[in-house]
Coordinates of C-alpha atoms in Angstrom, one line a residue:
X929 CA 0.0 0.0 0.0
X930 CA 1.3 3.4 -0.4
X931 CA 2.4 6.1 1.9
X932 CA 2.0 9.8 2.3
X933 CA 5.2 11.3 1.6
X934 CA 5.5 12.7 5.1
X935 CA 5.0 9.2 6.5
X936 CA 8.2 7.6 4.8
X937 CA 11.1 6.9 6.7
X938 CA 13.6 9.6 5.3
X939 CA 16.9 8.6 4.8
X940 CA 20.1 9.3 7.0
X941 CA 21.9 11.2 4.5
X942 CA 20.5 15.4 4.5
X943 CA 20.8 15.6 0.9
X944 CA 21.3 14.0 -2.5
X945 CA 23.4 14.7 -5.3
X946 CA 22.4 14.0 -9.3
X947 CA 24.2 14.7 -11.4
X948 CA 26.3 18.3 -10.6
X949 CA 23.1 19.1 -8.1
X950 CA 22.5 18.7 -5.1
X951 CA 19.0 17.9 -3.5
X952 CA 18.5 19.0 -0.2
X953 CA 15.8 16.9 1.5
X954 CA 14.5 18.9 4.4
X955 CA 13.6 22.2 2.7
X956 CA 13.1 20.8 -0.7
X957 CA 16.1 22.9 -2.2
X958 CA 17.7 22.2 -5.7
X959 CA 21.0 23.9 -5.9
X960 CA 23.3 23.9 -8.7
X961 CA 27.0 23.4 -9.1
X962 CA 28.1 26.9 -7.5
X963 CA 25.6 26.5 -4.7
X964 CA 22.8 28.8 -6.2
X965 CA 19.0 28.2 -6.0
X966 CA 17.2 26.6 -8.8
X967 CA 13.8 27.4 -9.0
X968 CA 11.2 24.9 -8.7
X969 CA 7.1 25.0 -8.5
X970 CA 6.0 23.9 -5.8
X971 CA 4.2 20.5 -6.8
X972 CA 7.7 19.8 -8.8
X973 CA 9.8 20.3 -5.6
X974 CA 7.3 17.7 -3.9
X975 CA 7.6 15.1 -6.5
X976 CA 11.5 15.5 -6.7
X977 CA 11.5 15.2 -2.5
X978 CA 9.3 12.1 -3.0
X979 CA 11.6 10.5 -5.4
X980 CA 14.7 11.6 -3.3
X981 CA 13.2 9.6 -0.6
X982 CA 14.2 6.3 -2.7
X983 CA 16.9 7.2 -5.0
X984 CA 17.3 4.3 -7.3
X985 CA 14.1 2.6 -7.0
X986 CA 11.0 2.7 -9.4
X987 CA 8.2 4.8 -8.2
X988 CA 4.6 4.4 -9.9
X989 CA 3.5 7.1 -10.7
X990 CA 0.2 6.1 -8.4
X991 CA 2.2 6.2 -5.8
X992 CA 3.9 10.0 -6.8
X993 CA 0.2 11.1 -7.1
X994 CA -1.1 10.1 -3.9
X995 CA 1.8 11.4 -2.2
X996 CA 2.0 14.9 -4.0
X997 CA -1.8 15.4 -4.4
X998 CA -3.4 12.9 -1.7
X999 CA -6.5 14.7 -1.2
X1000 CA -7.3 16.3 -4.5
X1001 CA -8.0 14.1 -7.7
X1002 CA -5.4 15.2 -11.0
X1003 CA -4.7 13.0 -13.8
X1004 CA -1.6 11.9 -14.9
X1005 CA -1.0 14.8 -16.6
X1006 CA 0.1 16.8 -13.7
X1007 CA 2.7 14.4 -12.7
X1008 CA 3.9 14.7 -16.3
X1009 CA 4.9 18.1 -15.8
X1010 CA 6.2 18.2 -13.0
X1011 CA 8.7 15.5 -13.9
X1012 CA 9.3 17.8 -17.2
X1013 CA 10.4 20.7 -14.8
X1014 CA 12.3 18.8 -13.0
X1015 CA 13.9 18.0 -16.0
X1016 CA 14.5 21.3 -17.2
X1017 CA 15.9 22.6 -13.8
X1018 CA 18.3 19.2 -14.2
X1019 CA 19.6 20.0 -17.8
X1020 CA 18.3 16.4 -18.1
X1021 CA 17.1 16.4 -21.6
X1022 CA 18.6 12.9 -22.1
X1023 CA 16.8 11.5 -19.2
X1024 CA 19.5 10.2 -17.8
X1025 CA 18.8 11.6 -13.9
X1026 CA 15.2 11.0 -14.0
X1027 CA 14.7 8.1 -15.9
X1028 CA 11.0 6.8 -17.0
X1029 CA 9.4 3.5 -17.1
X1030 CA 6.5 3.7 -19.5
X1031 CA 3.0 2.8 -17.8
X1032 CA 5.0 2.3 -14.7
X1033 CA 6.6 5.5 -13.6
X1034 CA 9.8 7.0 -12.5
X1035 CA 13.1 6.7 -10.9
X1036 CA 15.4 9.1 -9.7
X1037 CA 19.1 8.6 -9.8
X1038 CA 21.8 9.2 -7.1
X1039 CA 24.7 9.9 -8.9
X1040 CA 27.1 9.2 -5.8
X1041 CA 26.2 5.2 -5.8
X1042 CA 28.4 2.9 -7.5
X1043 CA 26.6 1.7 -10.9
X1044 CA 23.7 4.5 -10.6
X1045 CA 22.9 4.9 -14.4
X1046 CA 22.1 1.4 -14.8
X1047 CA 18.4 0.7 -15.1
X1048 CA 17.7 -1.8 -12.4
X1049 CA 17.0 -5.3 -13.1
X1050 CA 13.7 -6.9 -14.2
X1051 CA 12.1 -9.3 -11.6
X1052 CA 11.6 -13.2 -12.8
X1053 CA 8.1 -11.6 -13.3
X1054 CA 9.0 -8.6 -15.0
X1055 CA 11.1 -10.9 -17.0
X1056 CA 8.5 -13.2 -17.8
X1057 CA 5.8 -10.3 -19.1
X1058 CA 8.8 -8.5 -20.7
X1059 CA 9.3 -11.3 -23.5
X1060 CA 5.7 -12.0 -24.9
X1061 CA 5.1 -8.1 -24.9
X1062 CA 9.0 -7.5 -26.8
X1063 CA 7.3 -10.0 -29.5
X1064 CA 4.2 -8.0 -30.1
X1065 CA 6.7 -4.6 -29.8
X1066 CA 8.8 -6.3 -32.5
X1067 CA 5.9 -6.8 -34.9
X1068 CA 4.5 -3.7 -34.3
X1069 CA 7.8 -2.0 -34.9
X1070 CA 8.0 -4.2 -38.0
X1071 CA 4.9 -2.9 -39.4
X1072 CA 5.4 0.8 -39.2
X1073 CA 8.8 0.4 -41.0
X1074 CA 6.7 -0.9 -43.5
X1075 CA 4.2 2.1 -43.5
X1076 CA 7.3 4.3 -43.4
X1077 CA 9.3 2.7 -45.5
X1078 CA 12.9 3.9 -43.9
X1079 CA 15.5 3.3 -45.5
X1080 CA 18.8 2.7 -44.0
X1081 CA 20.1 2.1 -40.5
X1082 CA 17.8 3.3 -37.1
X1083 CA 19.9 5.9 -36.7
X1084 CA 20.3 7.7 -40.1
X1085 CA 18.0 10.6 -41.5
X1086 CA 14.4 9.5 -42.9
X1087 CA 14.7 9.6 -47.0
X1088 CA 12.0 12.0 -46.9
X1089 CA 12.6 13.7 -50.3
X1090 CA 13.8 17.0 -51.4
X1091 CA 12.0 19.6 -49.4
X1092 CA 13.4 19.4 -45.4
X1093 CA 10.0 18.2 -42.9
X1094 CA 9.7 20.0 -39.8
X1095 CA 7.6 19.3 -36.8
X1096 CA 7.0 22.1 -34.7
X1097 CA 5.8 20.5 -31.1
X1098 CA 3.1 22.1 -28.5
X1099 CA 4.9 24.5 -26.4
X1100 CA 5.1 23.8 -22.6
X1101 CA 3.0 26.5 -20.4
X1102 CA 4.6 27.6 -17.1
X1103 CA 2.3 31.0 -16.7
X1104 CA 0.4 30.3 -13.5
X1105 CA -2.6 31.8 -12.5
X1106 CA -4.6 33.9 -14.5
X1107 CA -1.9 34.1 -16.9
X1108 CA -2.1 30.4 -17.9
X1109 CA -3.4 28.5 -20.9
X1110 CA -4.4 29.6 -24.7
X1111 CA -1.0 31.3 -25.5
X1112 CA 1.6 28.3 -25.7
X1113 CA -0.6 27.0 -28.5
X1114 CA -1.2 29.9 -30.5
X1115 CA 2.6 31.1 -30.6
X1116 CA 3.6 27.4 -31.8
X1117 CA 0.1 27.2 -34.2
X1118 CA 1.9 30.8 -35.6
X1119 CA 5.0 29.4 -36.2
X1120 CA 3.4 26.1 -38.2
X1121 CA 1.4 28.3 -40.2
X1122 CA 4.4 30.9 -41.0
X1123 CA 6.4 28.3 -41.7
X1124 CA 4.2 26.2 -43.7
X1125 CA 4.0 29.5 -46.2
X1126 CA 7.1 28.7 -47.8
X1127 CA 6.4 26.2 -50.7
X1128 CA 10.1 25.0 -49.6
X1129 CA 9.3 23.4 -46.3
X1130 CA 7.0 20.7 -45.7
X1131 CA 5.5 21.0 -42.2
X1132 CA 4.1 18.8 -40.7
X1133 CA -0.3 19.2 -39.4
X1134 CA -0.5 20.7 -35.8
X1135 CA -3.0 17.7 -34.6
X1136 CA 0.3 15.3 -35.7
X1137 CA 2.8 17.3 -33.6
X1138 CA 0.5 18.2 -30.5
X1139 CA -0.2 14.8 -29.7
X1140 CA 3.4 14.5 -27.9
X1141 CA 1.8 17.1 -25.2
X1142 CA 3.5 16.1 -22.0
X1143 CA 4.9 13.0 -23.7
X1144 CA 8.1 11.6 -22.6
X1145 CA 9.2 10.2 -26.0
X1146 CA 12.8 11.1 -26.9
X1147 CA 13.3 13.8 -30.0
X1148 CA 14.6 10.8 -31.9
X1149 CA 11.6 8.8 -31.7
X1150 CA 9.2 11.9 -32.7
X1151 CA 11.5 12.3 -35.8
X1152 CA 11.0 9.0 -36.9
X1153 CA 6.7 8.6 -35.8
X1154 CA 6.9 12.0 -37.5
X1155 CA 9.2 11.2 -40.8
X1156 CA 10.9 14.6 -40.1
X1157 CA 14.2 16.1 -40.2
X1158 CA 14.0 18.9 -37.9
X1159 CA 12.0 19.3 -34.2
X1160 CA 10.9 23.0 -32.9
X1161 CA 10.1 22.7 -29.2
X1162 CA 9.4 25.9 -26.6
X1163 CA 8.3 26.9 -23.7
X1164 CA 6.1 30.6 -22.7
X1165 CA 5.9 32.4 -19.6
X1166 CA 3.4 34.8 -19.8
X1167 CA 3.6 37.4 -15.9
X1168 CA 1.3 40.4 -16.3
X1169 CA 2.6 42.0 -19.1
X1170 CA 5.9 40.3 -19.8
X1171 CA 6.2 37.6 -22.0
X1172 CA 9.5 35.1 -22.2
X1173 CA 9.6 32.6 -24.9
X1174 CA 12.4 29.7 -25.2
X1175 CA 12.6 28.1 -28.9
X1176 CA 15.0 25.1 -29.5
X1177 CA 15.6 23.6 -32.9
X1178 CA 16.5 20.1 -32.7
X1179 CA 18.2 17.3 -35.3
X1180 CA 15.6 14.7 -35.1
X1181 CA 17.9 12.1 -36.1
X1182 CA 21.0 12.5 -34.0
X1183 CA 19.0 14.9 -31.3
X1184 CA 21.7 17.3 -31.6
X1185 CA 20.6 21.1 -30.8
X1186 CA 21.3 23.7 -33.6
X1187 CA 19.7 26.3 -32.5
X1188 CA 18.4 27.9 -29.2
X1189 CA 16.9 31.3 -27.6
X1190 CA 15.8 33.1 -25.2
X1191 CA 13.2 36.3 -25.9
X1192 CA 12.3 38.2 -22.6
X1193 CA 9.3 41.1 -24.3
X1194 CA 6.4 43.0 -23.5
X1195 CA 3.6 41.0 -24.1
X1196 CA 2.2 43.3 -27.3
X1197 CA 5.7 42.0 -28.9
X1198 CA 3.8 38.3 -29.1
X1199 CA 4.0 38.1 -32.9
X1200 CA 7.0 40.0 -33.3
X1201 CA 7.8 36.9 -31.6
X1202 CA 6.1 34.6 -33.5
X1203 CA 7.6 36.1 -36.5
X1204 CA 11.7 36.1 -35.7
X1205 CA 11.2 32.3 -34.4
X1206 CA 10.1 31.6 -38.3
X1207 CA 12.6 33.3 -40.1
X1208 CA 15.7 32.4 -38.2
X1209 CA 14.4 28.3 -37.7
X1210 CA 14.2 29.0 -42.0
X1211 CA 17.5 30.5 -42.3
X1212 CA 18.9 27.7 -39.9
X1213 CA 17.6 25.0 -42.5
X1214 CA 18.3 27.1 -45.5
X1215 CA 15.2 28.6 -46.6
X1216 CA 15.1 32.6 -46.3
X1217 CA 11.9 34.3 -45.1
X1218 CA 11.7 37.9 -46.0
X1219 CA 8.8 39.8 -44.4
X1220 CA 8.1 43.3 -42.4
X1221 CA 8.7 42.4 -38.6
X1222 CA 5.5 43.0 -36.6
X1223 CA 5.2 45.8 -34.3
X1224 CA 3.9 45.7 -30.3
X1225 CA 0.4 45.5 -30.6
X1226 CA -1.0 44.5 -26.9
X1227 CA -4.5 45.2 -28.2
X1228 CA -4.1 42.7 -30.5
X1229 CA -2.8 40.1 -27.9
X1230 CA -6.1 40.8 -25.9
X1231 CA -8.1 39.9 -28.8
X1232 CA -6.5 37.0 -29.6
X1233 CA -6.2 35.5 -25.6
X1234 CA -10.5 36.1 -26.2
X1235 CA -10.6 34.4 -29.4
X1236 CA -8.9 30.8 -28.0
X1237 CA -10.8 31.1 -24.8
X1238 CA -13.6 30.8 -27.0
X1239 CA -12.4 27.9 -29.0
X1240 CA -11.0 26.7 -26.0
X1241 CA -14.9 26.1 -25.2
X1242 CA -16.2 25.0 -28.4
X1243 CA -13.2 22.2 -28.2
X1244 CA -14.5 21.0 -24.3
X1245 CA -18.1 20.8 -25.4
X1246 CA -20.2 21.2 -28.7
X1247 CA -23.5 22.2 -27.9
X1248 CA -25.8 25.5 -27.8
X1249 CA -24.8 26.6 -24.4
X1250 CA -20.9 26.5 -25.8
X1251 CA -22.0 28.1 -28.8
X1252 CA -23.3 31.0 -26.6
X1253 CA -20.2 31.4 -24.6
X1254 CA -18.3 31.2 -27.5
X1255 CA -20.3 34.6 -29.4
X1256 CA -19.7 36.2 -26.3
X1257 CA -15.7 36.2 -26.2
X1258 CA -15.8 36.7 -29.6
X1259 CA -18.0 39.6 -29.4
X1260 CA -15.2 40.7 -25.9
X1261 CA -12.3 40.2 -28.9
X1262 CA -13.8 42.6 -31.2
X1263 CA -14.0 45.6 -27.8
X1264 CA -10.8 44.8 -27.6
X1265 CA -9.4 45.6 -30.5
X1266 CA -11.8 46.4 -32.9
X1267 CA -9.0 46.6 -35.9
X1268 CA -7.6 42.6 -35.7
X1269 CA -9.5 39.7 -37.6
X1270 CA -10.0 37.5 -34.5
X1271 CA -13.0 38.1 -33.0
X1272 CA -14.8 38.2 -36.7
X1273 CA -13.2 34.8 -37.4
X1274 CA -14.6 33.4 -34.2
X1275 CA -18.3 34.9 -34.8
X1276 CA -18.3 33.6 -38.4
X1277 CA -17.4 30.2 -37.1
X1278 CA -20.2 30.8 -34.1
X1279 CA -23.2 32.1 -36.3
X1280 CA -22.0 29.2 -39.4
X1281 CA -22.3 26.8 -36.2
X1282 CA -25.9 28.6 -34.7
X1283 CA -27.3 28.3 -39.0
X1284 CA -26.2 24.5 -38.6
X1285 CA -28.0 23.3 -35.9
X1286 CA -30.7 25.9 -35.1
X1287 CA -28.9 27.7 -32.3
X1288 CA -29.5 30.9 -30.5
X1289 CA -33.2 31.4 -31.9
X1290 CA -31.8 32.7 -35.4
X1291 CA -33.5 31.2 -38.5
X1292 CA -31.0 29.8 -41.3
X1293 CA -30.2 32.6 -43.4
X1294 CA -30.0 35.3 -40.9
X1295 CA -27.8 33.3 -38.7
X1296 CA -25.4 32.6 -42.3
X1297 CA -25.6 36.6 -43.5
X1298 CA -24.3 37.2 -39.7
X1299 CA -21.6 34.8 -40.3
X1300 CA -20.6 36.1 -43.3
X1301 CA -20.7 39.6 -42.7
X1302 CA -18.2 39.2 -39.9
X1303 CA -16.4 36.4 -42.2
X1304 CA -15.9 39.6 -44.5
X1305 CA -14.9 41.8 -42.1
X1306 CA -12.1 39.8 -40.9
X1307 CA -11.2 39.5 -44.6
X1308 CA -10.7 43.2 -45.1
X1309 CA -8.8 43.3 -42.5
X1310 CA -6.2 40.6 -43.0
X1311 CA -6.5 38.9 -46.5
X1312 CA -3.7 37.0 -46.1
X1313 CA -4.9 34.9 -43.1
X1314 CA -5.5 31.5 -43.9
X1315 CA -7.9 31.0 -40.7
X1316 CA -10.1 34.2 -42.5
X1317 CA -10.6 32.1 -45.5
X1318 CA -11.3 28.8 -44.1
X1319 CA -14.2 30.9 -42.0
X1320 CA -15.7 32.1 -45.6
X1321 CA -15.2 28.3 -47.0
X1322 CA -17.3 26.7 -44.5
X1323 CA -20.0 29.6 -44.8
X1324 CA -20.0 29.3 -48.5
X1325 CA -20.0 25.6 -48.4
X1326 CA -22.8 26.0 -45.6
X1327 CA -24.6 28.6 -48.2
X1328 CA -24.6 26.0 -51.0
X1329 CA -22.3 28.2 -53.3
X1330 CA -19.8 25.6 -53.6
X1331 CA -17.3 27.9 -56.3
X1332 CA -17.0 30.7 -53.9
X1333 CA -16.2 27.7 -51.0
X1334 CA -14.0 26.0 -53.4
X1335 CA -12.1 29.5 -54.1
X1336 CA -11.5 29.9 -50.5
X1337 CA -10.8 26.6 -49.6
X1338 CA -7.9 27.1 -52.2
X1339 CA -7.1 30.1 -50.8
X1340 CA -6.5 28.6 -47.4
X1341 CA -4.8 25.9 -48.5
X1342 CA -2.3 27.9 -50.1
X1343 CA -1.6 30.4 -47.0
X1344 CA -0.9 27.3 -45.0
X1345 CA -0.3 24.2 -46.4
X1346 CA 0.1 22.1 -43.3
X1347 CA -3.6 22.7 -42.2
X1348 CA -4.7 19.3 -42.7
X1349 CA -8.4 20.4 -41.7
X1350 CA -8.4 22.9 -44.2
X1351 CA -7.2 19.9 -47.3
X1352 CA -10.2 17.5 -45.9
X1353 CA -12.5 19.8 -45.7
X1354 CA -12.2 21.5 -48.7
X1355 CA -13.2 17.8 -50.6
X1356 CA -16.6 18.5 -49.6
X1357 CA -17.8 20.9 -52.5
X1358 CA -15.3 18.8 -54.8
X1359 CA -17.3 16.0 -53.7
X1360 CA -20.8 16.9 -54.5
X1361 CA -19.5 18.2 -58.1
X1362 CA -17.8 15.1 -59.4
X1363 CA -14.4 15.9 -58.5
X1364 CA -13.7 12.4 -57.1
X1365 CA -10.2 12.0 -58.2
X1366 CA -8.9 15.8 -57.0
X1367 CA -10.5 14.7 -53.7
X1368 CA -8.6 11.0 -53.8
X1369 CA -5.4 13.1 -53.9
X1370 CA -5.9 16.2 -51.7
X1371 CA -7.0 13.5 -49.0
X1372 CA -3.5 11.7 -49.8
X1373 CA -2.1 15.3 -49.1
X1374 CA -3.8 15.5 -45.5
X1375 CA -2.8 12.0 -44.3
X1376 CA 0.6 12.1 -45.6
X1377 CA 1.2 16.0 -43.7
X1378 CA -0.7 14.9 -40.5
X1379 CA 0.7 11.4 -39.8
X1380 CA -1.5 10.8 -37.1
X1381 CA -4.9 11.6 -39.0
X1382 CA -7.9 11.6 -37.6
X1383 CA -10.5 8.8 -38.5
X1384 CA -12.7 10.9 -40.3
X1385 CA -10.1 11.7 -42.9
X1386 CA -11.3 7.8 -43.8
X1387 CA -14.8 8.4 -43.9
X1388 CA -14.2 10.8 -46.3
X1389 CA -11.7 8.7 -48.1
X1390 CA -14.7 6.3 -48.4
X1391 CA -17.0 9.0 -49.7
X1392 CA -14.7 9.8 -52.2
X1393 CA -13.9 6.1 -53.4
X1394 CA -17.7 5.5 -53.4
X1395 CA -18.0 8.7 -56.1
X1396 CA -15.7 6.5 -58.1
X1397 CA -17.1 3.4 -58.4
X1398 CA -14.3 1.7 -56.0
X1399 CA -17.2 0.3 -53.2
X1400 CA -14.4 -2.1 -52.1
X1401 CA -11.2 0.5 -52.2
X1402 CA -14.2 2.7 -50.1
X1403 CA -15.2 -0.3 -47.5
X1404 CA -11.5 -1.0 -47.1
X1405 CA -11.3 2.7 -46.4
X1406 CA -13.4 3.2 -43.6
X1407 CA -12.3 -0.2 -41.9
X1408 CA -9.1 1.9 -40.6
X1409 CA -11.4 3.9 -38.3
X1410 CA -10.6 3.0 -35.3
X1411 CA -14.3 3.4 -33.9
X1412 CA -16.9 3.9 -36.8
X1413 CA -19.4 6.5 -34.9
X1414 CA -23.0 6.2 -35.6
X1415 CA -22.9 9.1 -38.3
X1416 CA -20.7 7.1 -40.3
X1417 CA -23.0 4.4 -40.7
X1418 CA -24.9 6.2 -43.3
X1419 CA -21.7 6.0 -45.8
X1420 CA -20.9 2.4 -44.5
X1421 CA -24.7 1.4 -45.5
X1422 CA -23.9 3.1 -49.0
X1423 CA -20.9 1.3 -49.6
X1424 CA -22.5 -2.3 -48.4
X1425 CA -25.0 -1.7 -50.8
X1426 CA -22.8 -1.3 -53.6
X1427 CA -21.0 -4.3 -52.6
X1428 CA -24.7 -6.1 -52.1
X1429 CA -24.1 -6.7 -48.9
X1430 CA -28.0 -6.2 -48.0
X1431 CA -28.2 -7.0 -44.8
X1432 CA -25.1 -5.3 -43.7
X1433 CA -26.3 -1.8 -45.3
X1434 CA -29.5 -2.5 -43.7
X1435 CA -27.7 -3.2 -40.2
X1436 CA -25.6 0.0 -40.6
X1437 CA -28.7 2.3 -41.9
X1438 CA -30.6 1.2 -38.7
X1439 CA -27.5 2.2 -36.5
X1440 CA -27.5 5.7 -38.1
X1441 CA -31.4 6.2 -38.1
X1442 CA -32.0 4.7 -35.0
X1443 CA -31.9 8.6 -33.3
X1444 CA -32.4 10.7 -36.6
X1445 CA -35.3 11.5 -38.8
X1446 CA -35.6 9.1 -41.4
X1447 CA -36.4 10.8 -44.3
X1448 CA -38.1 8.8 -47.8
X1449 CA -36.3 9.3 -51.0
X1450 CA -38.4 12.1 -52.2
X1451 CA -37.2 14.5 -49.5
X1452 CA -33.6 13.3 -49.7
X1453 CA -33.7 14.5 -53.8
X1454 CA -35.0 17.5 -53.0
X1455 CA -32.9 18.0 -50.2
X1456 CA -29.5 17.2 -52.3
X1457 CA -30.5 18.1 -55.8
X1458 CA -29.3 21.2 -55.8
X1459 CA -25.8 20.9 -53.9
X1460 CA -24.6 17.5 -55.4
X1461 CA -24.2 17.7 -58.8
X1462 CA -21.7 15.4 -59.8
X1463 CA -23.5 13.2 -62.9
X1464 CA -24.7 10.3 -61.9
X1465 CA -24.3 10.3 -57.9
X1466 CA -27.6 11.6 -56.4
X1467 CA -29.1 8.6 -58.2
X1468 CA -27.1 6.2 -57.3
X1469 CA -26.8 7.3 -53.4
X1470 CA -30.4 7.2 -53.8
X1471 CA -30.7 3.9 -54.9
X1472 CA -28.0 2.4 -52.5
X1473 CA -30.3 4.7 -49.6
X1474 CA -33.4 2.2 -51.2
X1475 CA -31.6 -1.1 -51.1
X1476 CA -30.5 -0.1 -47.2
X1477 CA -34.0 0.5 -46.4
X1478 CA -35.0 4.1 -47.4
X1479 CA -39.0 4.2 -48.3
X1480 CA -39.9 6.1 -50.9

């Protein structure tokens, strides 16, 4: 059973050295080589005491959460970054002073004991899981290098063609208070999109890179998941009206640091920022950026911190009350600062989202002209913002005027490549008019920019093999979801019916109707008619819609 950390037994010795540190255990001090102060939060100092307590030894990382937080209930998360200070304040960016066990926990070296770098030795049980589980590792290790399709030994560079990949990784938030959240993401979201802007660096999508969040894996091993040859990680501090960002450019192969910086700003100097982290991580892998440096725009910054706290929502929960909250910080963005596209982008998005689903008591089309009126605005004011574009392609596409939505989807897509969203989205319109193949190949595009796709990128991979013909290319297709959700089943009974698999199309139709209006064929063509186009494919969806059970 575990203990409280003040009920452990401490240890005879005052203080513990790792590496040129030195712990010391009763007032939770971390001092460096000349005897200075490190500074640690709080939480971090606890865990690092806690593991001081049993240098050497594997602690679970249940047992580091009941001790550090026993009365309070925090997710694994926290733990994660605390160990990541800890870290940090170590220099420990090999892991070699606190090492971790993955699933298990942690262990904290004590660089004064004979053979402390050594990983201690598996149990006879230990040993016995270890070696069925390092056959399934080795076959699952086998099968993405045949996804990948390295070439060359472990340790090389990925052949990853001409243009150099770059990830650029979530950066770590250590504002507290007040000051904390929204901002981490939106300097490293600006860096992917500046970035992506040059038709001379692949980058790679954000929902790829921001999955390794609080994630342990070595540089090495992201490079490789990834297929990249360069790694941007950071860190922000945001206190009051000071902002200090650290960027680090990283070899993904070898790990080896090229570049690294400190800026200590005003907080109005955000996308100043922003913008000299782009050009010199370009000049450092040989592609010059040349553009007018941003000037201190705190106003600005205000309207943006609104703008995420609203998606920030919208992300948590999709529903009316969300959509509400939402308008609101939106509506706070645009008082802010009346000149920057942000709070426009985030009511376009809001009233496309109220004309969808009937929110906020607007009918259709008053609820779409809202959205894009302020779609517009947001246009005037900075054309060449991808995110402005995207907002006027989903209104369009909403609208039903699929060239306009097909214009800005293009536009988008060219002001920042790496949006995967943007690519998969934008095959919508091309969909409904019979532009099957340009669809086939933009979604190609997506999943081969944002490694770690979502599923729906295969639903609409199905849709698009369905439009040509391919029913089994489009079954195989939505068999690498890895959870088919119930409004997926409508395309999986269209694609068993073309395959004349009745009574599976029959089984999925029921799943997808089973809490939604079933319509008869009638309304369905005079629904669609109109929107999709393509020769041919209203009338056969309709007749696939018949066979799985669709009345007329």
């Amino acid at each position: 059973m575990s203990r409280k950390h003040d009920e452990i037994e401490p240890k005879s010795v005052a203080e513990l050295r790792v590496g040129t540190f030195r712990f010391i255990k009763n007032t939770k001090e971390l001092l460096d080589a000349e005897g200075q102060t490190v500074p640690l939060r709080s939480q971090s100092a606890d865990v690092l005491a806690y593991l001081a307590d049993r240098p050497g030894d594997l602690v679970t990382k249940a047992e580091l959460i009941e001790a550090v937080w026993p009365d309070t209930f925090v997710t694994d998360d926290s733990l994660v970054q605390c160990i990541g200070d800890i870290r940090r304040a170590l220099g420990d960016k090999k892991q070699r002073l606190v090492q971790t066990y993955p699933k298990k926990g942690y262990r904290l070296v004590d660089t004064s004991a004979p053979g402390a770098l050594r990983r201690p030795a598996l149990s006879q049980a230990s040993r016995r899981w270890a070696l069925p589980a390092f056959g399934a590792m080795a076959a699952a290790v086998l099968i993405l290098f045949a996804a990948w399709v390295y070439k060359g030994a472990a340790d090389l560079p990925v052949d990853l063609g001409d243009k150099p990949r770059i990830a650029v990784l979530s950066f770590d938030d250590f504002s507290v208070g007040p000051d904390k959240g929204y901002l981490s993401d939106a300097i490293a979201e600006g860096v992917i999109t500046e970035l992506a802007r040059s038709s001379r660096i692949a980058v790679i999508a954000r929902n790829s890179s921001f999955r390794y969040r609080d994630s342990d894996a070595d540089v090495r091993q992201i490079g490789q998941e990834l297929g990249v040859h360069y790694i941007v990680e950071g860190s922000q501090q945001k206190s009051g009206d000071s902002l200090k960002v650290t960027v680090q450019l990283i070899l993904a192969a070898s790990g080896e640091h090229l570049w690294a910086h400190t800026y200590d700003q005003e907080i109005g100097s955000l996308f100043a920022v922003q913008d000299a982290i782009v050009k010199t991580v370009a000049d450092r892998i040989g592609v010059r950026i040349e553009r007018p440096v941003p000037g201190s725009d705190p106003a600005m910054v205000s309207a943006l911190h609104f703008h995420l706290q609203g998606i920030a929502i919208i992300h948590d929960s999709f529903d009316e009350a969300s959509n509400a909250k939402d308008l609101v910080l939106n509506r706070r963005a645009i008082e802010a600062d009346p000149g920057s596209q942000f709070g426009y982008i985030g009511l376009a998005h809001g009233y496309r989202a109220a004309a969808t689903f009937g929110w906020q008591g607007l009918e259709r089309q008053e609820a779409l002209r809202l959205g894009l009126q302020n779609a517009k605005k947001a246009l005037r004011i900075a054309p060449d913002d991808a995110a402005v574009h995207f907002a006027l392609a989903r209104l369009y596409d909403e609208s039903g005027d699929r060239a306009m939505a097909m214009a800005s989807f293009d536009k988008a897509i060219a002001l920042n490549p790496s949006a995967s969203n943007y690519l998969v989205g934008s095959t919508n319109p091309m969909l409904y008019a019979g532009q099957a193949k340009e669809a086939v190949e933009r979604l190609k595009q997506a999943m081969g920019i944002d490694p770690f796709h979502q599923d729906w990128f295969h639903w609409q991979m199905g849709w698009a093999l369905w439009e040509l013909q391919d029913c089994e290319g489009a079954l195989a297709a939505m068999m690498k979801m890895k959870k088919i959700d119930r409004g997926a089943h409508r395309m999986l009974a269209g694609i068993y019916a073309c395959l004349d698999q009745v009574e599976k199309a029959q089984e999925a139709y029921k799943v997808f109707y089973a809490e939604a209006h079933e319509p008869t064929i009638s309304e369905q063509r005079a629904e669609w008619q109109d929107i999709w186009t393509a020769p041919g494919s209203l009338d056969r969806w309709l007749d696939d819609m018949r066979v799985a059970g669709m009345k007329d």
